[in-house]
Amino acid sequence: TPGETDPAAGGSGGASSDAGTPASPEAAKPGEKVTIGFSGPAADHGWMGAINSAALKSAKGFSDVELVVAEGTNDASLQISQIETFINNKVDAIVMLPTDGAALTDVAIKAMQAGIPVVNVDREFSSNFAARTTVLGDNYGMGVSAGTYICNELGGKKDAVVAEIAGIDSLPLTQDRSRGFKEALGDCGLTVSNRVAADFTVQGGEAATSQLLASAPKLDAVWNHDDDQGIGVLAAITAANRNEFFMVGGAGSKNAMESIKAGDSVLRATVIYPSTQAADGIAMARLIALGLPATDFVTQGVPNRVVLDAPVVTKENVDTYIGAAFDS
Amino acid sequence: MTNVVNGGPLLTVRSLTKGFSGVQALKGVDLEVLPGEVHCVLGQNGAGKSTLIKTLSGTHQPDSGEIHWHGEPISIANPVAALGLGIATMYQELDVVDGLSVAENIFLGHEHAKAGVIDRRMTNRRARELMARLGHGNISATAEVGTLSAANKQIVSMARALSHDTKLIIMDEPSAVLDSDEVKNLFRVVTDLSAAGIAVIYISHRLEEIHQIGDRITVLKDGRTVATNLPVDATPTAELIKLMTGRDVANVFPAATPLEDGAPVVLDVRELALPGVFEDVNLQVHAGEIVGLAGLVGSGRSEILETIYGARKSSKGSVTVSGVAVKPGSVGSAVEAGMGLSPEERKSQGLILDEPIYRNVTLASFVRWAKGGRLNEKAERAVAREQLVSLELRPADPDRVTRTLSGGNQQKILLARWLVHGTKVLLLDEPTRGVDVGARAEIYALVRQLADDGTAVVVVSSEIDEVLGLSDRVLVIAGGRVLHTSPADAIDEHGVLDMVMKGSAA
Amino acid sequence: MSENDSAVETVDAPPPAAAGVAGSHGGPAKPGSVFSRLSGGSMTRSIGLVIALLGLVLIGFLTAGDRFVSVGNLLVILRLASVIGVISIGMTFVITGGGIDLSVGSVMGLSTVVATLSWVQAFAKDSHWIVMVLVALLVGVAAGFINGFVVAYGGVVAFIATMAMLVGARGLAELLANRTTQIVNVNGFKAVFAGSLLGIPVLIWIFALVVAGGWFLLNRTTFGRRTVAIGGNVDASRLAGINVKRHTMYLYALTGLTAGIAGVMMLGRTTAGTSTHGTLIELDAIAAVVVGGTLLVGGRGSIMGTVLGVLIFSTLSNVFTQNNMSTSVQAIAKGAIIVGAVMLQQRFANRPTKKAVPPAPAPAGA
Amino acid sequence: MSENDSAVETVDAPPPAAAGVAGSHGGPAKPGSVFSRLSGGSMTRSIGLVIALLGLVLIGFLTAGDRFVSVGNLLVILRLASVIGVISIGMTFVITGGGIDLSVGSVMGLSTVVATLSWVQAFAKDSHWIVMVLVALLVGVAAGFINGFVVAYGGVVAFIATMAMLVGARGLAELLANRTTQIVNVNGFKAVFAGSLLGIPVLIWIFALVVAGGWFLLNRTTFGRRTVAIGGNVDASRLAGINVKRHTMYLYALTGLTAGIAGVMMLGRTTAGTSTHGTLIELDAIAAVVVGGTLLVGGRGSIMGTVLGVLIFSTLSNVFTQNNMSTSVQAIAKGAIIVGAVMLQQRFANRPTKKAVPPAPAPAGA
Ligand SMILES: Nc1ncnc2c1ncn2[C@@H]1O[C@H](COP(=O)(O)OP(=O)(O)OP(=O)(O)O)[C@@H](O)[C@H]1O
Ligand SMILES: Nc1ncnc2c1ncn2[C@@H]1O[C@H](COP(=O)(O)OP(=O)(O)OP(=O)(O)O)[C@@H](O)[C@H]1O
Ligand SMILES: O[C@@H]1[C@@H](O)[C@H](O)OC[C@H]1O
Ligand SMILES: [Mg+2]
Ligand SMILES: [Mg+2]
């Protein structure tokens, strides 16, 4: 992506905008208090709730950060107005998980132009000028990881029936995940035979899965995008008394990992999508606002783009990850 | 009364029929209206009067028969077509829109407008003119109609009819919501209209009105014309009644029975007040007594009844029934104490129109037959049927949907409700509004019978002769005050009117 | 007995025009027709619904064959119908009584959250799983009473009052659950509500019981009579001495109770409590109720119609999934089918025009 | 004559108790009060709203001081209000006319999607950005016409008909956008709708124009007066020769038009078209309209009341943001405030009981 190399995005030594440039005169001096505005979608499910609580916790950890949290919302218009309020109130930095990346781009650019560095989390803006730095989970990578794992487990079984339980279908990230999944399966000659979409909720997961199971009498493998809706997915599987297949989860909740560890269900693995992105975002926003270098980096300043890993968690390695997993 | 212009009839109707799936409302109606005449159409409830005028105003299409206008056969496809011909109608149900101003109501559907923008100045001016022509220049053209009294709404409705270039105005029971003074004004307008060559079809159940303004009469019975073009002057009321009902209805008001000595006071109202509406109302009604409240529309009579009944919360004073205090503002407490109310607006306040008759009859008392919350509809039906039979409702079918009944029969259902429930005090607000002459007599008899059985009755009516004729004792009300109390036979209509006009007892 | 019956029959044969109407009041319009009696006496009114449902079943059979027509799949459909079905029964009451309750979904969510709070679950483990059930029901009823109080005594329009509850209860649920999904770990509870009885899932049994109870309550009790009366004409009911405010409050409490029951069922179904349970379920419930022939303005309600409405929607969604249709296409089809079903239903329902339904196609002259 | 007059006047002068009522209905209660004239002649009816709004402003000032009371923040609030405001104006019409439109949000989303389809944008680039505007408006109007047709001629209850559109339009939007968010790349369009005029954002100008136009249309034209008539008394309207069905259809088309306008505004605000735009906006719009004093059963509507309702909600959300309140607490507070605002409003709006008797607040009533 060009953003990683484009200096105009506000990286170190950026000329066009001094937003967030470490050496900028506007930047707070180290040790001064900085105000960071945080705005994200409605915390209506576990992963999103974890994003919020991790963000709050991260902010608490810095004595020099005052975090201003705006009402979580799935309404782009309302979120825009929250960012506008942050701009008006001249916060020192903004961390934003946009409800829709493209729709919030314009206001993010406004913030940058007003000299307020923006850290973009999870759902990506459509312009490189909209954020000083971007922290992303790897959605496409999640799909690839899940698909590859399933390919391996099925060991070349050519007529295997693979199903997919997606999250909110209208989110670009869902599209990315599905694309990665499809392409990885394709590599081993498999296709997605049944696909349903839920809505990241337990209720939706249960409803979609019970229908899915009724329409697919025999399955070999299932990828479920999200471990929150996964609770409902598993409930439906249990109710239908089905265990002829194995399942891979997504996001990486503590429940899911416990279940993987115990080996007591069809859930055999999950693909991590870190719920700590916003917390990282706040840490980076602080560094940017205070003009501090990124620790342990030789290069000065925080990088422009951070794409977090999407590792597969299985029974074998679950202990490594379970400590950082989020509560559903 | 009016000069009948020559040159053939304006409207001729021949052998008109109209059925609603199942009900044959018109079975063969003939009618002839001359220009400038006031033609009265009479008939019992359900005779087909409203259906007839709805076919003339384009609301219904007849099944067969002919309509001639100025001698030409025509068909009237819709209300707009009727208005185009010059036929305007004041419908029986109030047909105004509460949320619009007087002027806007008058010109609804044919606004003074350029490119859709209303010319308010013109609209208001023309409305003021029309209201002035109707003798009501005091009603502001810009007042919201929802704030007007029923009588004034009626005036607006009439102004609307006049706002078209009209040759014939059909009035379906225009006087039903008017008091005697308003009726006088209405007659003045009708006379003016007919003097101007505009014909009027006038429908009313108040037969005395016919003699005051009618020229000729057509009588309908069971959807058929049974007599037509009767000259008003040469047709005695008794004959009209016979034509309408098929029998003699003698002596409309039943004879009052003298109050028993020592009859206990059942309803005792003391110093009752509703701020801004009425104050200091005292009223004692004995068992077996009928007390009437006379006064103009808007004088606060309905409010007094409703407050006694707990439908409005009094600010002061007390109500007791046989010594039991009634909680202010609690209908439940009033009903429990033995009161029943038959409200002024039968349809909107009294009946659940889409429910079967028996459920309306048992509305206040269905709990009585229920066991552990479980209804006993069989018992309810049986009791309701019994009442229907004794009230001579035909057919005495408790399962019929209430909406399909005529006004008089609907009124009887309300009485049946309290007969079934059994009340010590019965409050009747306009018990005969829109009720035909035959049914009226039956209702009067019924009320008297109830009193004779020991019920205390309070009656409100805008027809002063009704109050005087039915009651033992009369209270004259004006502006929320009791002006005068006297035995019903010690005062006459003139006396009452005199008092309410002056606003004080003589 | 038989005398009486036959008497009623004579009485009950109104002229054809009124037949639809008269038949709708529990009078045994067509003696012997069990179906017509169940559907609140009006077979005609429900026939469009039955046709729509059969049509769907046919489509399901043609497109998915045995996978669709199987006991297993039937149970899947019924299980899906059961939670929303219970809520829709409550909704039928409140709508018949002239109100509406937009808060059912969020109250249901709240009830699942409260019932799965760790201390509640701990207490239930120590005593009995029934504690969780009682807590869920209590939450539902309490929320319902608040709705009812605000509507009946506060005079706030039902739409707004319950919308406020919708927003507020969701917020409270989030606060209590601290935005986590709370897993049910009381095994007795799971065993019962995720289990089966005589081969039929317990949820379906509960649904059936609620339907039977709702039908009886609406058609055979004083409570039901008052509900219909108030919805039909509030003033007349009040002036006849019915305590309209109190009854209104009970109506919302009843709807709250069904939301609580649905909460318990949802816990059984998903084995987790969360504030997102029940999101948007109110719209589906209202749709099912109205498609089922209950008048949105009140005064007429049909439990069996509601059941048919619910079944149509859950069958629909099953047929879609069986055919692997994308959610977007499903949405478009669903929109079309809602309109189609209502039109079909209206075709067969000669309902009398009610003044309160303004832009209806009512033929002139109500 | 004069005798007659004086007699009538006695009749007509309402006793003091009814004064509040009379005053609120356009009797020339307080000539010269611009405010009362704007709010549809009823100052009393809106006074509760103004108090609520002022109260919020006070809270905002006390808790956030200068951050709250600043021109910049005022513009933030107004910009937020503008999109939902335009939709609420359309909603005011359809509710005043006795209907309801649940599909506004999803139609708005659809209009943003269609207007940003790549070929539409390509065409707009080649010709003029106005093409995008026209396309969005066209989509809105077309969807509105379909709603209106189904309601007026299909006889489907408005709630259901528009709910079907809500579901269907969203599905169609997803399908067309292929679930991506489509970015606006027509610079002329962005320059205009994301820009300002005389220091005030264009969106706010549009909102102001729509309000002014809506007020004029409702209060000064045959269309508006007929809308009130149809909502207040359909039968009377029909008898007065109004083509009720056609008018009803136009009403929904008008609401669709405002959804289209809102779509254009949303494109300006977000520079992106997506099927998720407008999700749940219908509930907010209905709340604003009803809080603003428009009767949910039709027959009386107030444009200025709606504006106040919209401002209350957007100010509320601003005050929340200014105060860093947790989302859940906000939800609870919002629920309480909705109820409070309506109760306050009702306190001052001694609305005339349509029939003479019932002094009680309509109980179960929707
Ligand atoms: N729309 C309708 N559908 C079915 N039946 C109807 C309809 N309108 C009128 N009827 C029936 O037609 C008959 C004639 O009714 P209509 O209203 O014309 O009587 P009316 O003479 O005006 O009575 P009233 O004096 O009570 O006003 C009645 O039996 C009535 O129930
Ligand atoms: N809705 C109304 N409320 C109060 N007074 C009204 C109303 N409509 C008209 N009036 C009064 O009627 C008189 C003449 O009406 P005019 O055509 O001047 O209306 P207006 O003053 O423009 O009314 P509005 O208050 O509706 O803008 C004025 O004195 C005005 O105060
Ligand atoms: O809300 C989403 C979460 O549930 C999913 O698992 O990861 C991406 C998030 O945006
Ligand atoms: Mg009549
Ligand atoms: Mg009266």
PDB file of C-alpha atoms in Angstrom, chain A residues 89-200:
ATOM      1  CA  ASN A  89     -12.435  20.866  21.352  1.00  0.00           C
ATOM      2  CA  LYS A  90      -8.888  20.639  20.033  1.00  0.00           C
ATOM      3  CA  VAL A  91      -7.980  17.254  21.423  1.00  0.00           C
ATOM      4  CA  ASP A  92      -4.347  16.285  20.938  1.00  0.00           C
ATOM      5  CA  ALA A  93      -5.008  13.106  19.001  1.00  0.00           C
ATOM      6  CA  ILE A  94      -7.897  10.975  17.825  1.00  0.00           C
ATOM      7  CA  VAL A  95      -8.112   7.213  17.783  1.00  0.00           C
ATOM      8  CA  MET A  96     -10.900   6.061  15.561  1.00  0.00           C
ATOM      9  CA  LEU A  97     -12.421   2.721  14.743  1.00  0.00           C
ATOM     10  CA  PRO A  98     -14.754   3.956  12.022  1.00  0.00           C
ATOM     11  CA  THR A  99     -18.130   2.359  11.676  1.00  0.00           C
ATOM     12  CA  ASP A 100     -17.426   2.565   7.966  1.00  0.00           C
ATOM     13  CA  GLY A 101     -13.906   3.428   6.884  1.00  0.00           C
ATOM     14  CA  ALA A 102     -14.798   5.236   3.692  1.00  0.00           C
ATOM     15  CA  ALA A 103     -17.607   7.230   5.267  1.00  0.00           C
ATOM     16  CA  LEU A 104     -15.381   8.620   8.012  1.00  0.00           C
ATOM     17  CA  THR A 105     -12.457   9.432   5.777  1.00  0.00           C
ATOM     18  CA  ASP A 106     -13.472  12.970   5.019  1.00  0.00           C
ATOM     19  CA  VAL A 107     -13.847  14.050   8.614  1.00  0.00           C
ATOM     20  CA  ALA A 108     -10.583  12.312   9.483  1.00  0.00           C
ATOM     21  CA  ILE A 109      -8.860  14.378   6.838  1.00  0.00           C
ATOM     22  CA  LYS A 110     -10.393  17.470   8.389  1.00  0.00           C
ATOM     23  CA  ALA A 111      -8.955  16.490  11.718  1.00  0.00           C
ATOM     24  CA  MET A 112      -5.536  15.961  10.213  1.00  0.00           C
ATOM     25  CA  GLN A 113      -5.780  19.314   8.491  1.00  0.00           C
ATOM     26  CA  ALA A 114      -6.662  20.859  11.810  1.00  0.00           C
ATOM     27  CA  GLY A 115      -3.401  19.497  13.118  1.00  0.00           C
ATOM     28  CA  ILE A 116      -4.831  16.622  15.065  1.00  0.00           C
ATOM     29  CA  PRO A 117      -3.148  13.314  14.304  1.00  0.00           C
ATOM     30  CA  VAL A 118      -5.609  10.481  13.697  1.00  0.00           C
ATOM     31  CA  VAL A 119      -4.887   6.848  14.412  1.00  0.00           C
ATOM     32  CA  ASN A 120      -7.065   4.565  12.316  1.00  0.00           C
ATOM     33  CA  VAL A 121      -7.985   1.199  13.808  1.00  0.00           C
ATOM     34  CA  ASP A 122      -9.463  -1.993  12.326  1.00  0.00           C
ATOM     35  CA  ARG A 123     -11.587  -0.606   9.494  1.00  0.00           C
ATOM     36  CA  GLU A 124      -9.455   1.247   7.034  1.00  0.00           C
ATOM     37  CA  PHE A 125      -9.965   4.757   5.670  1.00  0.00           C
ATOM     38  CA  SER A 126     -10.138   5.227   1.947  1.00  0.00           C
ATOM     39  CA  SER A 127      -7.438   7.874   1.801  1.00  0.00           C
ATOM     40  CA  ASN A 128      -3.877   7.875   2.934  1.00  0.00           C
ATOM     41  CA  PHE A 129      -4.218  11.441   4.089  1.00  0.00           C
ATOM     42  CA  ALA A 130      -6.799  10.573   6.651  1.00  0.00           C
ATOM     43  CA  ALA A 131      -4.585   9.000   9.284  1.00  0.00           C
ATOM     44  CA  ARG A 132      -1.182   9.523  10.723  1.00  0.00           C
ATOM     45  CA  THR A 133      -0.961   5.825  11.323  1.00  0.00           C
ATOM     46  CA  THR A 134      -3.157   2.791  10.808  1.00  0.00           C
ATOM     47  CA  VAL A 135      -3.447  -0.288  12.994  1.00  0.00           C
ATOM     48  CA  LEU A 136      -5.209  -3.188  11.361  1.00  0.00           C
ATOM     49  CA  GLY A 137      -5.992  -6.745  11.971  1.00  0.00           C
ATOM     50  CA  ASP A 138      -5.411  -8.802   8.892  1.00  0.00           C
ATOM     51  CA  ASN A 139      -8.843  -9.717   7.627  1.00  0.00           C
ATOM     52  CA  TYR A 140      -7.764 -11.160   4.366  1.00  0.00           C
ATOM     53  CA  GLY A 141      -5.052 -12.976   6.298  1.00  0.00           C
ATOM     54  CA  MET A 142      -7.644 -14.420   8.658  1.00  0.00           C
ATOM     55  CA  GLY A 143      -9.485 -15.981   5.768  1.00  0.00           C
ATOM     56  CA  VAL A 144      -6.266 -17.328   4.360  1.00  0.00           C
ATOM     57  CA  SER A 145      -5.201 -18.763   7.723  1.00  0.00           C
ATOM     58  CA  ALA A 146      -8.546 -20.446   8.251  1.00  0.00           C
ATOM     59  CA  GLY A 147      -8.662 -21.784   4.712  1.00  0.00           C
ATOM     60  CA  THR A 148      -5.126 -23.082   4.817  1.00  0.00           C
ATOM     61  CA  TYR A 149      -5.706 -24.788   8.134  1.00  0.00           C
ATOM     62  CA  ILE A 150      -8.832 -26.478   6.820  1.00  0.00           C
ATOM     63  CA  CYS A 151      -6.994 -27.595   3.674  1.00  0.00           C
ATOM     64  CA  ASN A 152      -4.305 -29.164   5.767  1.00  0.00           C
ATOM     65  CA  GLU A 153      -6.691 -30.891   8.137  1.00  0.00           C
ATOM     66  CA  LEU A 154      -8.767 -32.322   5.332  1.00  0.00           C
ATOM     67  CA  GLY A 155      -5.580 -33.710   3.852  1.00  0.00           C
ATOM     68  CA  GLY A 156      -6.500 -33.492   0.222  1.00  0.00           C
ATOM     69  CA  LYS A 157     -10.014 -34.834   0.504  1.00  0.00           C
ATOM     70  CA  LYS A 158     -11.303 -33.566  -2.840  1.00  0.00           C
ATOM     71  CA  ASP A 159     -15.075 -33.818  -2.347  1.00  0.00           C
ATOM     72  CA  ALA A 160     -15.067 -32.271   1.113  1.00  0.00           C
ATOM     73  CA  VAL A 161     -18.054 -30.130   2.015  1.00  0.00           C
ATOM     74  CA  VAL A 162     -16.932 -26.853   3.554  1.00  0.00           C
ATOM     75  CA  ALA A 163     -19.317 -24.285   5.008  1.00  0.00           C
ATOM     76  CA  GLU A 164     -18.761 -20.689   5.993  1.00  0.00           C
ATOM     77  CA  ILE A 165     -20.604 -18.663   8.614  1.00  0.00           C
ATOM     78  CA  ALA A 166     -19.743 -15.061   7.950  1.00  0.00           C
ATOM     79  CA  GLY A 167     -20.299 -11.994  10.107  1.00  0.00           C
ATOM     80  CA  ILE A 168     -22.074  -8.825   9.001  1.00  0.00           C
ATOM     81  CA  ASP A 169     -22.120  -9.178   5.278  1.00  0.00           C
ATOM     82  CA  SER A 170     -22.228  -5.502   4.510  1.00  0.00           C
ATOM     83  CA  LEU A 171     -18.855  -4.807   6.156  1.00  0.00           C
ATOM     84  CA  PRO A 172     -15.872  -4.687   3.843  1.00  0.00           C
ATOM     85  CA  LEU A 173     -13.882  -6.686   6.384  1.00  0.00           C
ATOM     86  CA  THR A 174     -16.276  -9.577   5.992  1.00  0.00           C
ATOM     87  CA  GLN A 175     -15.735  -9.447   2.278  1.00  0.00           C
ATOM     88  CA  ASP A 176     -11.966  -9.496   2.847  1.00  0.00           C
ATOM     89  CA  ARG A 177     -12.192 -12.492   5.119  1.00  0.00           C
ATOM     90  CA  SER A 178     -14.391 -14.412   2.718  1.00  0.00           C
ATOM     91  CA  ARG A 179     -12.106 -13.599  -0.158  1.00  0.00           C
ATOM     92  CA  GLY A 180      -9.056 -14.855   1.723  1.00  0.00           C
ATOM     93  CA  PHE A 181     -10.913 -17.997   2.732  1.00  0.00           C
ATOM     94  CA  LYS A 182     -12.104 -18.718  -0.759  1.00  0.00           C
ATOM     95  CA  GLU A 183      -8.678 -18.222  -2.264  1.00  0.00           C
ATOM     96  CA  ALA A 184      -6.936 -20.397   0.298  1.00  0.00           C
ATOM     97  CA  LEU A 185      -9.477 -23.176  -0.203  1.00  0.00           C
ATOM     98  CA  GLY A 186      -9.069 -22.798  -3.924  1.00  0.00           C
ATOM     99  CA  ASP A 187      -5.390 -23.540  -3.571  1.00  0.00           C
ATOM    100  CA  CYS A 188      -6.216 -27.041  -2.407  1.00  0.00           C
ATOM    101  CA  GLY A 189      -9.079 -27.503  -4.832  1.00  0.00           C
ATOM    102  CA  LEU A 190     -11.935 -26.892  -2.432  1.00  0.00           C
ATOM    103  CA  THR A 191     -14.889 -24.522  -2.576  1.00  0.00           C
ATOM    104  CA  VAL A 192     -17.360 -23.129  -0.065  1.00  0.00           C
ATOM    105  CA  SER A 193     -20.472 -25.228  -0.547  1.00  0.00           C
ATOM    106  CA  ASN A 194     -22.733 -23.493   1.953  1.00  0.00           C
ATOM    107  CA  ARG A 195     -22.467 -19.955   3.178  1.00  0.00           C
ATOM    108  CA  VAL A 196     -24.635 -18.039   5.607  1.00  0.00           C
ATOM    109  CA  ALA A 197     -24.106 -14.659   7.206  1.00  0.00           C
ATOM    110  CA  ALA A 198     -24.959 -13.838  10.796  1.00  0.00           C
ATOM    111  CA  ASP A 199     -24.374 -10.492  12.456  1.00  0.00           C
ATOM    112  CA  PHE A 200     -21.627 -11.001  15.039  1.00  0.00           C
TER     113      PHE A 200
END
